[in-house]
mmCIF file of C-alpha atoms in Angstrom:
data_model
loop_
_atom_site.group_PDB
_atom_site.id
_atom_site.type_symbol
_atom_site.label_atom_id
_atom_site.label_comp_id
_atom_site.label_asym_id
_atom_site.label_seq_id
_atom_site.Cartn_x
_atom_site.Cartn_y
_atom_site.Cartn_z
ATOM 1 C CA MET N 92 22.830 36.364 -11.644
ATOM 2 C CA ALA N 93 22.666 32.543 -11.537
ATOM 3 C CA ALA N 94 24.052 32.523 -8.005
ATOM 4 C CA ALA N 95 21.517 35.137 -6.912
ATOM 5 C CA SER N 96 18.681 33.144 -8.482
ATOM 6 C CA SER N 97 19.852 29.979 -6.735
ATOM 7 C CA PHE N 98 20.044 31.813 -3.400
ATOM 8 C CA SER N 99 16.512 33.185 -3.914
ATOM 9 C CA SER N 100 15.178 29.692 -4.606
ATOM 10 C CA ILE N 101 16.807 28.313 -1.466
ATOM 11 C CA LEU N 102 15.451 31.209 0.597
ATOM 12 C CA LEU N 103 11.946 30.665 -0.813
ATOM 13 C CA LEU N 104 12.034 26.966 0.095
ATOM 14 C CA PHE N 105 13.233 27.865 3.593
ATOM 15 C CA LEU N 106 10.366 30.323 4.065
ATOM 16 C CA ILE N 107 7.814 27.763 2.802
ATOM 17 C CA SER N 108 9.228 25.232 5.255
ATOM 18 C CA LEU N 109 8.840 27.690 8.136
ATOM 19 C CA LEU N 110 5.293 28.585 7.090
ATOM 20 C CA SER N 111 4.207 24.966 6.740
ATOM 21 C CA THR N 112 5.686 24.119 10.141
ATOM 22 C CA ALA N 113 3.783 27.016 11.677
ATOM 23 C CA PHE N 114 0.658 25.907 9.855
ATOM 24 C CA LEU N 115 0.926 22.433 11.370
ATOM 25 C CA SER N 116 0.855 23.960 14.814
ATOM 26 C CA SER N 117 -2.132 26.125 13.937
ATOM 27 C CA ILE N 118 -4.402 23.322 12.696
ATOM 28 C CA HIS N 119 -7.070 22.666 15.314
ATOM 29 C CA GLY N 120 -6.352 19.477 17.183
ATOM 30 C CA PHE N 121 -3.208 18.582 15.176
ATOM 31 C CA THR N 122 -0.502 19.028 17.786
ATOM 32 C CA ASP N 123 -2.780 17.579 20.449
ATOM 33 C CA ASP N 124 -3.552 14.502 18.366
ATOM 34 C CA PRO N 125 -2.391 11.519 20.459
ATOM 35 C CA LEU N 126 -1.735 9.542 17.290
ATOM 36 C CA ILE N 127 0.614 12.183 15.910
ATOM 37 C CA GLN N 128 2.423 12.454 19.239
ATOM 38 C CA GLN N 129 3.405 8.790 18.997
ATOM 39 C CA VAL N 130 5.246 9.285 15.704
ATOM 40 C CA VAL N 131 8.990 9.873 15.434
ATOM 41 C CA SER N 132 10.237 13.158 13.982
ATOM 42 C CA SER N 133 11.002 13.848 10.326
ATOM 43 C CA ASP N 134 13.597 11.646 8.627
ATOM 44 C CA GLY N 135 15.419 14.668 7.239
ATOM 45 C CA ARG N 136 14.083 14.587 3.686
ATOM 46 C CA GLY N 137 11.711 17.518 4.147
ATOM 47 C CA GLY N 138 13.593 19.642 1.622
ATOM 48 C CA ASP N 139 13.003 17.137 -1.156
ATOM 49 C CA LEU N 140 9.350 16.911 -0.173
ATOM 50 C CA LEU N 141 8.923 20.680 -0.425
ATOM 51 C CA MET N 142 10.660 20.815 -3.795
ATOM 52 C CA ARG N 143 8.124 18.306 -5.136
ATOM 53 C CA ALA N 144 5.125 19.819 -3.349
ATOM 54 C CA GLU N 145 4.205 22.461 -5.932
ATOM 55 C CA HIS N 146 4.217 19.918 -8.770
ATOM 56 C CA GLN N 147 2.250 17.437 -6.664
ATOM 57 C CA PHE N 148 -0.312 20.119 -5.830
ATOM 58 C CA THR N 149 -0.775 20.894 -9.537
ATOM 59 C CA VAL N 150 -1.265 17.199 -10.318
ATOM 60 C CA PHE N 151 -3.622 16.862 -7.334
ATOM 61 C CA LYS N 152 -5.851 19.720 -8.513
ATOM 62 C CA LYS N 153 -6.024 18.318 -12.032
ATOM 63 C CA GLU N 154 -6.724 14.729 -10.944
ATOM 64 C CA TYR N 155 -9.520 15.624 -8.525
ATOM 65 C CA GLY N 156 -10.918 18.655 -10.369
ATOM 66 C CA LYS N 157 -10.038 21.075 -7.576
ATOM 67 C CA THR N 158 -10.509 24.797 -8.172
ATOM 68 C CA TYR N 159 -10.476 27.645 -5.667
ATOM 69 C CA PRO N 160 -12.282 31.004 -5.969
ATOM 70 C CA THR N 161 -9.267 33.224 -5.257
ATOM 71 C CA GLN N 162 -5.471 33.064 -5.390
ATOM 72 C CA GLU N 163 -5.474 33.627 -1.646
ATOM 73 C CA GLU N 164 -7.553 30.475 -1.149
ATOM 74 C CA ASP N 165 -5.298 28.574 -3.560
ATOM 75 C CA ASP N 166 -2.239 29.619 -1.542
ATOM 76 C CA TYR N 167 -3.939 28.628 1.703
ATOM 77 C CA ARG N 168 -4.875 25.195 0.338
ATOM 78 C CA PHE N 169 -1.296 24.738 -0.884
ATOM 79 C CA GLY N 170 -0.156 25.271 2.696
ATOM 80 C CA VAL N 171 -2.688 22.690 3.879
ATOM 81 C CA PHE N 172 -1.497 20.337 1.135
ATOM 82 C CA ILE N 173 2.126 20.617 2.308
ATOM 83 C CA SER N 174 1.032 19.919 5.871
ATOM 84 C CA ASN N 175 -0.868 16.845 4.721
ATOM 85 C CA LEU N 176 2.195 15.563 2.859
ATOM 86 C CA ARG N 177 3.956 15.628 6.209
ATOM 87 C CA LEU N 178 0.918 14.045 7.860
ATOM 88 C CA ALA N 179 1.001 11.243 5.282
ATOM 89 C CA ARG N 180 4.665 10.602 6.067
ATOM 90 C CA ARG N 181 3.892 10.410 9.771
ATOM 91 C CA ASN N 182 0.933 8.110 9.143
ATOM 92 C CA GLN N 183 3.153 5.897 6.980
ATOM 93 C CA ILE N 184 5.537 5.409 9.888
ATOM 94 C CA MET N 185 2.678 4.712 12.233
ATOM 95 C CA ASP N 186 0.786 2.488 9.790
ATOM 96 C CA PRO N 187 3.391 0.608 7.701
ATOM 97 C CA THR N 188 1.048 -2.114 6.408
ATOM 98 C CA ALA N 189 -0.895 0.504 4.425
ATOM 99 C CA VAL N 190 0.272 3.017 1.830
ATOM 100 C CA HIS N 191 -0.332 6.671 2.700
ATOM 101 C CA GLY N 192 -0.007 9.693 0.453
ATOM 102 C CA VAL N 193 -1.974 12.231 -1.598
ATOM 103 C CA THR N 194 -5.726 11.631 -1.631
ATOM 104 C CA GLN N 195 -8.815 13.609 -2.606
ATOM 105 C CA PHE N 196 -8.796 15.013 0.944
ATOM 106 C CA SER N 197 -5.247 16.419 0.841
ATOM 107 C CA ASP N 198 -6.419 20.044 0.726
ATOM 108 C CA LEU N 199 -8.469 19.702 3.929
ATOM 109 C CA THR N 200 -7.174 20.254 7.437
ATOM 110 C CA PRO N 201 -7.649 17.269 9.768
ATOM 111 C CA SER N 202 -10.382 19.230 11.539
ATOM 112 C CA GLU N 203 -12.213 19.953 8.268
ATOM 113 C CA PHE N 204 -11.909 16.322 7.216
ATOM 114 C CA ARG N 205 -13.327 15.063 10.499
ATOM 115 C CA ARG N 206 -16.211 17.506 10.425
ATOM 116 C CA ARG N 207 -17.186 16.872 6.792
ATOM 117 C CA PHE N 208 -16.529 13.180 6.338
ATOM 118 C CA LEU N 209 -16.312 11.452 9.704
ATOM 119 C CA GLY N 210 -19.107 13.147 11.594
ATOM 120 C CA SER N 211 -19.474 13.252 15.348
ATOM 121 C CA GLY N 212 -21.895 11.935 17.872
ATOM 122 C CA ARG N 213 -22.537 9.443 20.604
ATOM 123 C CA ARG N 214 -20.683 6.174 20.777
ATOM 124 C CA ASP N 215 -22.605 2.986 20.083
ATOM 125 C CA ASP N 216 -22.442 1.851 23.703
ATOM 126 C CA GLN N 217 -24.045 5.082 24.929
ATOM 127 C CA ILE N 218 -26.880 4.634 22.438
ATOM 128 C CA LEU N 219 -27.458 1.007 23.398
ATOM 129 C CA GLN N 220 -27.666 1.900 27.081
ATOM 130 C CA LEU N 221 -30.705 4.040 26.351
ATOM 131 C CA SER N 222 -32.281 2.708 23.161
ATOM 132 C CA LYS N 223 -35.026 0.065 23.203
ATOM 133 C CA ASP N 224 -35.353 -0.133 19.419
ATOM 134 C CA ILE N 225 -32.998 -3.045 18.741
ATOM 135 C CA SER N 226 -32.190 -6.438 20.225
ATOM 136 C CA LYS N 227 -28.832 -8.171 20.514
ATOM 137 C CA ALA N 228 -28.035 -11.015 18.144
ATOM 138 C CA PRO N 229 -27.459 -14.469 19.679
ATOM 139 C CA ILE N 230 -23.949 -15.919 19.744
ATOM 140 C CA LEU N 231 -23.026 -18.018 16.713
ATOM 141 C CA PRO N 232 -20.378 -20.774 16.603
ATOM 142 C CA THR N 233 -17.071 -19.637 15.099
ATOM 143 C CA ASP N 234 -14.988 -22.821 15.016
ATOM 144 C CA LYS N 235 -15.884 -23.768 11.424
ATOM 145 C CA LEU N 236 -15.826 -20.427 9.662
ATOM 146 C CA PRO N 237 -14.361 -20.406 6.143
ATOM 147 C CA ARG N 238 -10.944 -18.842 5.693
ATOM 148 C CA SER N 239 -12.398 -16.091 3.519
ATOM 149 C CA ARG N 240 -15.655 -14.586 2.385
ATOM 150 C CA ASN N 241 -16.205 -11.917 -0.272
ATOM 151 C CA TRP N 242 -19.790 -10.809 -0.821
ATOM 152 C CA THR N 243 -18.701 -8.433 -3.576
ATOM 153 C CA ALA N 244 -17.403 -11.371 -5.608
ATOM 154 C CA ARG N 245 -20.605 -13.292 -4.826
ATOM 155 C CA GLY N 246 -22.774 -10.577 -6.374
ATOM 156 C CA ALA N 247 -24.347 -9.163 -3.202
ATOM 157 C CA VAL N 248 -22.781 -5.685 -3.330
ATOM 158 C CA THR N 249 -23.662 -2.792 -5.633
ATOM 159 C CA ALA N 250 -21.085 -0.447 -7.158
ATOM 160 C CA VAL N 251 -19.248 1.973 -4.871
ATOM 161 C CA LYS N 252 -21.195 5.200 -4.378
ATOM 162 C CA ASN N 253 -20.126 8.712 -3.437
ATOM 163 C CA GLN N 254 -21.787 10.671 -0.644
ATOM 164 C CA GLY N 255 -19.977 13.848 -1.722
ATOM 165 C CA ASP N 256 -20.293 16.715 0.747
ATOM 166 C CA CYS N 257 -23.437 15.180 2.245
ATOM 167 C CA ASP N 258 -22.725 13.781 5.711
ATOM 168 C CA GLY N 259 -24.878 10.786 4.869
ATOM 169 C CA CYS N 260 -22.583 7.823 5.522
ATOM 170 C CA TRP N 261 -25.240 6.494 7.904
ATOM 171 C CA ALA N 262 -27.688 6.259 4.971
ATOM 172 C CA PHE N 263 -25.181 4.813 2.505
ATOM 173 C CA SER N 264 -23.984 2.077 4.864
ATOM 174 C CA SER N 265 -27.535 1.212 5.956
ATOM 175 C CA ILE N 266 -28.694 0.903 2.350
ATOM 176 C CA ALA N 267 -25.666 -1.176 1.301
ATOM 177 C CA VAL N 268 -26.422 -3.742 4.002
ATOM 178 C CA LEU N 269 -30.087 -3.910 2.958
ATOM 179 C CA GLU N 270 -28.991 -4.368 -0.667
ATOM 180 C CA GLY N 271 -26.932 -7.370 0.419
ATOM 181 C CA ALA N 272 -29.716 -8.803 2.571
ATOM 182 C CA HIS N 273 -32.223 -8.360 -0.265
ATOM 183 C CA PHE N 274 -29.865 -10.244 -2.578
ATOM 184 C CA LEU N 275 -29.590 -13.137 -0.126
ATOM 185 C CA ALA N 276 -33.370 -13.311 0.304
ATOM 186 C CA ASN N 277 -34.382 -12.831 -3.328
ATOM 187 C CA ARG N 278 -31.290 -13.653 -5.386
ATOM 188 C CA LYS N 279 -31.560 -10.286 -7.081
ATOM 189 C CA LEU N 280 -29.222 -7.319 -6.632
ATOM 190 C CA VAL N 281 -31.126 -4.035 -6.579
ATOM 191 C CA ASN N 282 -29.615 -0.570 -6.323
ATOM 192 C CA LEU N 283 -31.581 1.096 -3.514
ATOM 193 C CA SER N 284 -32.163 4.752 -2.630
ATOM 194 C CA GLU N 285 -30.032 6.524 -0.030
ATOM 195 C CA GLN N 286 -31.867 9.748 -0.862
ATOM 196 C CA GLN N 287 -35.090 8.312 0.527
ATOM 197 C CA LEU N 288 -33.442 7.918 3.931
ATOM 198 C CA ILE N 289 -31.875 11.378 3.737
ATOM 199 C CA ASP N 290 -35.240 13.010 2.931
ATOM 200 C CA CYS N 291 -37.680 10.811 4.835
ATOM 201 C CA SER N 292 -35.964 9.327 7.897
ATOM 202 C CA LYS N 293 -36.342 12.225 10.320
ATOM 203 C CA ASP N 294 -37.130 10.431 13.561
ATOM 204 C CA CYS N 295 -35.473 11.136 16.880
ATOM 205 C CA SER N 296 -34.960 8.450 19.485
ATOM 206 C CA PRO N 297 -37.317 8.998 22.447
ATOM 207 C CA GLN N 298 -34.758 7.393 24.761
ATOM 208 C CA VAL N 299 -31.520 9.064 23.572
ATOM 209 C CA PRO N 300 -31.297 12.890 23.724
ATOM 210 C CA ASN N 301 -30.050 14.542 20.515
ATOM 211 C CA LEU N 302 -30.088 11.257 18.573
ATOM 212 C CA CYS N 303 -31.861 12.090 15.317
ATOM 213 C CA ASP N 304 -31.583 11.419 11.617
ATOM 214 C CA LEU N 305 -30.760 14.820 10.154
ATOM 215 C CA GLY N 306 -30.284 14.085 6.468
ATOM 216 C CA CYS N 307 -26.974 15.458 5.208
ATOM 217 C CA LYS N 308 -26.132 16.652 8.710
ATOM 218 C CA GLY N 309 -25.720 13.124 10.043
ATOM 219 C CA GLY N 310 -27.799 10.284 11.384
ATOM 220 C CA HIS N 311 -27.645 6.803 12.839
ATOM 221 C CA ARG N 312 -28.058 3.335 11.386
ATOM 222 C CA LEU N 313 -30.505 2.257 14.098
ATOM 223 C CA LEU N 314 -32.950 5.017 13.216
ATOM 224 C CA ALA N 315 -32.493 4.292 9.515
ATOM 225 C CA TYR N 316 -33.580 0.682 9.936
ATOM 226 C CA LYS N 317 -36.420 1.680 12.232
ATOM 227 C CA TYR N 318 -37.683 4.039 9.515
ATOM 228 C CA ILE N 319 -37.342 1.422 6.747
ATOM 229 C CA LYS N 320 -39.284 -1.143 8.730
ATOM 230 C CA ASN N 321 -42.054 1.300 9.661
ATOM 231 C CA ALA N 322 -42.271 2.792 6.153
ATOM 232 C CA GLY N 323 -42.598 -0.583 4.496
ATOM 233 C CA GLY N 324 -39.320 -0.518 2.614
ATOM 234 C CA VAL N 325 -37.086 1.449 0.272
ATOM 235 C CA ALA N 326 -37.445 2.468 -3.368
ATOM 236 C CA LYS N 327 -34.970 1.874 -6.175
ATOM 237 C CA ALA N 328 -32.194 4.440 -6.539
ATOM 238 C CA GLU N 329 -33.320 5.162 -10.105
ATOM 239 C CA ASP N 330 -36.796 6.041 -8.832
ATOM 240 C CA TYR N 331 -35.536 8.220 -5.966
ATOM 241 C CA ARG N 332 -32.199 9.573 -7.120
ATOM 242 C CA PHE N 333 -29.380 10.872 -4.935
ATOM 243 C CA THR N 334 -28.995 14.648 -5.216
ATOM 244 C CA GLY N 335 -26.116 15.257 -2.814
ATOM 245 C CA THR N 336 -28.283 17.384 -0.554
ATOM 246 C CA GLU N 337 -31.596 17.324 1.297
ATOM 247 C CA ASN N 338 -34.605 17.974 -0.908
ATOM 248 C CA GLY N 339 -36.629 19.396 1.965
ATOM 249 C CA PHE N 340 -39.506 16.972 1.542
ATOM 250 C CA CYS N 341 -40.131 13.217 1.435
ATOM 251 C CA ASN N 342 -40.989 12.155 -2.102
ATOM 252 C CA VAL N 343 -42.594 8.805 -1.254
ATOM 253 C CA THR N 344 -46.247 8.633 -2.245
ATOM 254 C CA ASP N 345 -47.224 5.007 -1.596
ATOM 255 C CA ASN N 346 -45.827 1.583 -0.759
ATOM 256 C CA SER N 347 -45.878 0.459 -4.387
ATOM 257 C CA GLN N 348 -42.529 2.220 -4.780
ATOM 258 C CA MET N 349 -40.899 -0.007 -2.161
ATOM 259 C CA VAL N 350 -38.845 -2.809 -3.703
ATOM 260 C CA ALA N 351 -36.889 -3.965 -0.624
ATOM 261 C CA SER N 352 -38.048 -4.237 2.974
ATOM 262 C CA ILE N 353 -36.860 -5.519 6.345
ATOM 263 C CA SER N 354 -38.216 -8.378 8.417
ATOM 264 C CA ASN N 355 -35.641 -8.084 11.211
ATOM 265 C CA TYR N 356 -32.402 -6.401 12.265
ATOM 266 C CA GLU N 357 -30.162 -6.943 15.299
ATOM 267 C CA TYR N 358 -26.863 -5.673 16.630
ATOM 268 C CA ILE N 359 -23.750 -7.742 17.260
ATOM 269 C CA GLY N 360 -21.636 -6.864 20.291
ATOM 270 C CA PRO N 361 -17.923 -5.931 20.212
ATOM 271 C CA ASP N 362 -16.602 -9.313 19.077
ATOM 272 C CA GLU N 363 -14.933 -9.570 15.676
ATOM 273 C CA ALA N 364 -15.262 -13.346 15.633
ATOM 274 C CA GLN N 365 -19.022 -12.829 15.814
ATOM 275 C CA TYR N 366 -18.778 -10.183 13.093
ATOM 276 C CA ALA N 367 -17.181 -12.824 10.873
ATOM 277 C CA ALA N 368 -19.798 -15.438 11.761
ATOM 278 C CA TYR N 369 -22.708 -13.110 10.997
ATOM 279 C CA LEU N 370 -21.079 -11.835 7.825
ATOM 280 C CA VAL N 371 -20.914 -15.426 6.559
ATOM 281 C CA LYS N 372 -24.494 -16.192 7.630
ATOM 282 C CA ARG N 373 -26.312 -12.900 6.987
ATOM 283 C CA GLY N 374 -24.226 -11.026 4.428
ATOM 284 C CA PRO N 375 -22.675 -7.533 4.670
ATOM 285 C CA LEU N 376 -22.703 -5.721 8.028
ATOM 286 C CA THR N 377 -22.660 -2.037 8.887
ATOM 287 C CA VAL N 378 -20.124 -0.799 11.443
ATOM 288 C CA ASN N 379 -18.712 2.493 12.645
ATOM 289 C CA ILE N 380 -14.972 3.082 12.402
ATOM 290 C CA ASN N 381 -12.617 5.254 14.406
ATOM 291 C CA ILE N 382 -9.344 5.344 12.426
ATOM 292 C CA LYS N 383 -7.567 8.694 12.323
ATOM 293 C CA THR N 384 -5.021 7.706 9.654
ATOM 294 C CA ILE N 385 -7.749 7.201 7.066
ATOM 295 C CA GLN N 386 -7.454 10.739 5.618
ATOM 296 C CA THR N 387 -4.161 9.867 3.896
ATOM 297 C CA TYR N 388 -4.953 6.195 3.112
ATOM 298 C CA LYS N 389 -4.333 5.017 -0.468
ATOM 299 C CA LYS N 390 -4.155 1.207 -0.339
ATOM 300 C CA GLY N 391 -3.072 -1.755 1.757
ATOM 301 C CA VAL N 392 -4.194 -2.884 5.205
ATOM 302 C CA LEU N 393 -4.975 -0.155 7.751
ATOM 303 C CA CYS N 394 -3.409 -1.253 11.012
ATOM 304 C CA PRO N 395 -2.008 1.846 12.757
ATOM 305 C CA ARG N 396 -0.044 1.715 15.967
ATOM 306 C CA ILE N 397 -2.333 3.370 18.483
ATOM 307 C CA ASN N 398 -2.597 4.104 22.165
ATOM 308 C CA CYS N 399 -6.193 3.304 22.996
ATOM 309 C CA SER N 400 -6.126 5.045 26.371
ATOM 310 C CA SER N 401 -5.646 8.401 24.640
ATOM 311 C CA TYR N 402 -7.097 7.616 21.215
ATOM 312 C CA VAL N 403 -10.759 7.625 22.270
ATOM 313 C CA ASP N 404 -12.466 10.557 23.901
ATOM 314 C CA ASN N 405 -14.604 9.143 26.718
ATOM 315 C CA SER N 406 -16.710 12.266 26.965
ATOM 316 C CA THR N 407 -20.460 11.793 26.947
ATOM 317 C CA SER N 408 -20.901 15.041 25.049
ATOM 318 C CA ALA N 409 -22.571 14.495 21.685
ATOM 319 C CA SER N 410 -20.925 17.628 20.292
ATOM 320 C CA THR N 411 -17.280 16.682 20.837
ATOM 321 C CA ASP N 412 -15.213 16.692 17.644
ATOM 322 C CA GLU N 413 -13.212 13.656 18.745
ATOM 323 C CA ILE N 414 -16.027 11.078 18.826
ATOM 324 C CA PHE N 415 -16.203 10.607 15.089
ATOM 325 C CA ASN N 416 -18.144 7.674 13.727
ATOM 326 C CA HIS N 417 -17.918 7.006 10.023
ATOM 327 C CA ALA N 418 -20.376 4.299 9.020
ATOM 328 C CA VAL N 419 -19.040 1.751 6.530
ATOM 329 C CA VAL N 420 -19.857 -1.773 5.340
ATOM 330 C CA LEU N 421 -18.019 -5.018 6.051
ATOM 331 C CA VAL N 422 -18.312 -7.025 2.836
ATOM 332 C CA GLY N 423 -15.702 -9.710 3.410
ATOM 333 C CA TYR N 424 -12.623 -10.973 5.196
ATOM 334 C CA ARG N 425 -9.534 -13.084 4.628
ATOM 335 C CA ASN N 426 -7.936 -15.261 7.267
ATOM 336 C CA ARG N 427 -4.703 -17.198 6.976
ATOM 337 C CA THR N 428 -5.675 -19.280 9.996
ATOM 338 C CA ARG N 429 -8.994 -20.235 11.547
ATOM 339 C CA TYR N 430 -10.433 -17.180 13.252
ATOM 340 C CA SER N 431 -9.722 -17.032 16.966
ATOM 341 C CA ASP N 432 -10.637 -14.055 19.060
ATOM 342 C CA ASP N 433 -7.339 -13.975 20.917
ATOM 343 C CA HIS N 434 -7.166 -10.152 21.141
ATOM 344 C CA ASP N 435 -3.689 -10.151 19.602
ATOM 345 C CA HIS N 436 -2.550 -6.526 19.508
ATOM 346 C CA ASP N 437 0.684 -7.090 17.572
ATOM 347 C CA ASN N 438 -0.039 -5.244 14.333
ATOM 348 C CA ASN N 439 2.170 -7.257 11.991
ATOM 349 C CA HIS N 440 0.885 -10.539 13.399
ATOM 350 C CA ARG N 441 -2.729 -9.372 13.100
ATOM 351 C CA ARG N 442 -2.182 -8.237 9.520
ATOM 352 C CA LYS N 443 -0.683 -11.594 8.531
ATOM 353 C CA LYS N 444 -3.548 -13.484 10.151
ATOM 354 C CA PHE N 445 -6.707 -11.586 9.287
ATOM 355 C CA TRP N 446 -8.080 -8.533 7.524
ATOM 356 C CA TRP N 447 -11.516 -7.114 6.764
ATOM 357 C CA MET N 448 -12.652 -5.931 3.336
ATOM 358 C CA VAL N 449 -14.662 -2.725 3.764
ATOM 359 C CA LYS N 450 -16.855 -0.789 1.346
ATOM 360 C CA ASN N 451 -16.770 2.986 1.740
ATOM 361 C CA SER N 452 -18.947 5.744 0.264
ATOM 362 C CA TRP N 453 -16.273 8.184 -0.958
ATOM 363 C CA GLY N 454 -16.334 7.160 -4.613
ATOM 364 C CA SER N 455 -14.290 4.662 -6.601
ATOM 365 C CA LYS N 456 -11.248 6.963 -6.887
ATOM 366 C CA TRP N 457 -10.634 6.675 -3.164
ATOM 367 C CA GLY N 458 -8.636 3.818 -1.633
ATOM 368 C CA GLU N 459 -8.747 0.455 -3.391
ATOM 369 C CA LEU N 460 -11.417 1.295 -5.992
ATOM 370 C CA GLY N 461 -13.617 2.650 -3.200
ATOM 371 C CA TYR N 462 -12.801 -0.121 -0.719
ATOM 372 C CA PHE N 463 -10.218 -0.452 2.029
ATOM 373 C CA ARG N 464 -8.852 -3.173 4.273
ATOM 374 C CA VAL N 465 -8.516 -3.173 8.059
ATOM 375 C CA CYS N 466 -6.517 -5.613 10.154
ATOM 376 C CA GLY N 467 -8.327 -7.934 12.527
ATOM 377 C CA GLY N 468 -8.832 -6.528 16.006
ATOM 378 C CA LEU N 469 -8.727 -2.868 15.002
ATOM 379 C CA LEU N 470 -12.493 -2.414 14.656
ATOM 380 C CA THR N 471 -13.003 -3.159 18.350
ATOM 381 C CA ALA N 472 -9.627 -2.017 19.702
ATOM 382 C CA CYS N 473 -10.343 1.572 20.680
ATOM 383 C CA GLU N 474 -14.093 2.086 20.646
ATOM 384 C CA LYS N 475 -15.955 1.192 23.801
ATOM 385 C CA ASN N 476 -18.550 -1.455 22.910
ATOM 386 C CA PRO N 477 -18.839 -0.802 19.157
ATOM 387 C CA ILE N 478 -21.547 -2.714 17.345
ATOM 388 C CA ALA N 479 -22.176 -4.195 13.935
ATOM 389 C CA ILE N 480 -25.714 -4.468 12.569
ATOM 390 C CA TYR N 481 -27.112 -7.117 10.260
ATOM 391 C CA VAL N 482 -30.419 -7.081 8.401
ATOM 392 C CA VAL N 483 -32.812 -9.785 7.245
ATOM 393 C CA ALA N 484 -34.754 -8.719 4.166
ATOM 394 C CA GLU N 485 -38.251 -9.870 3.334
ATOM 395 C CA LYS N 486 -38.763 -12.275 0.452
ATOM 396 C CA LYS N 487 -40.817 -10.678 -2.297
ATOM 397 C CA LEU N 488 -43.681 -12.593 -3.943
ATOM 398 C CA SER N 489 -42.135 -12.338 -7.400
ATOM 399 C CA SER N 490 -38.931 -13.831 -6.054
ATOM 400 C CA LEU N 491 -40.775 -16.652 -4.298
ATOM 401 C CA ALA N 492 -42.545 -17.541 -7.535
ATOM 402 C CA ARG N 493 -39.281 -17.495 -9.447
ATOM 403 C CA LEU N 494 -37.452 -19.631 -6.873
ATOM 404 C CA SER N 495 -40.230 -22.242 -6.783
ATOM 405 C CA SER N 496 -40.510 -22.552 -10.558
#
């Protein structure tokens, strides 16, 4: 009986292995992913991984409060979970300066993760070619930049927030940068309302077709700042609370609710040395990222080995699933040498020299307490003409009186 039971267990593991391998091939875009194609094959420890998978899935569901409506859905998500364990192993090989593994997104297929949390849309350069709503920032000197800057430690960054299932990263990153700018202008950190942008910023760009702020269905930082400037500012988060969805109406009655406003905003071209210079001078910056290994990221410095010629989809279609732009916030950097924009593409060398500290909007359980790090050069490596945006906040009268007293 013991021998029969042992044989049944081995057979079950073999069948699970076959099913998970087939599932990998069935995930939309997985086998065609140019990042995955660069990774070497399994190191032969797949059996051990499968033996631990069921326990890991149980722990995963408990840790992240995951429940599924039917046993069929639970079984399906277990198959996805196994596939993502393999994906994490591949990403670890491809991205050795970070730690990859089980995350809150481990029950989502790569396609589901992209659609729900990375969004899709036009690249920054395509928007800038057509948009007249923003000017380019002048070049700043970079030869005397400090070796590090951390606006979180300096009190300019609010606690990590969680956008949930709302595709509102554009609102969260835009607000975080304004919070930092308001702190620099008024020496007061105020938690501002993302929900106001989600409900009220509904403009479409007259120059760029299909470029609109659509609440929890996506938006763009440029339109967010245009709205804030035209509306006269943003309310406190406690006065206009985040609901995780669109309320269907704009709940702003008058300008007395506005506690932070914008005097100016500009974009910075694809130059990470300039990003560093403006971060030191103006505070946190908002950028879009294009890093496919981020689904399995746990900690460390993201610096994946990538082939830029195949990593970026150059299509002009706004509906393509491959042009994903997740808006995040640069809040600091660390540099072991003086920053030089030498376009060094050796990952280990880049990691040792420079990394960015980035605030995300996926909650404090994700990554490094809601933050992650990216090696220097990666932000501009594979996106054609990406931009960062800085904001200058208006000084409020109460702050002026306090500063002069």
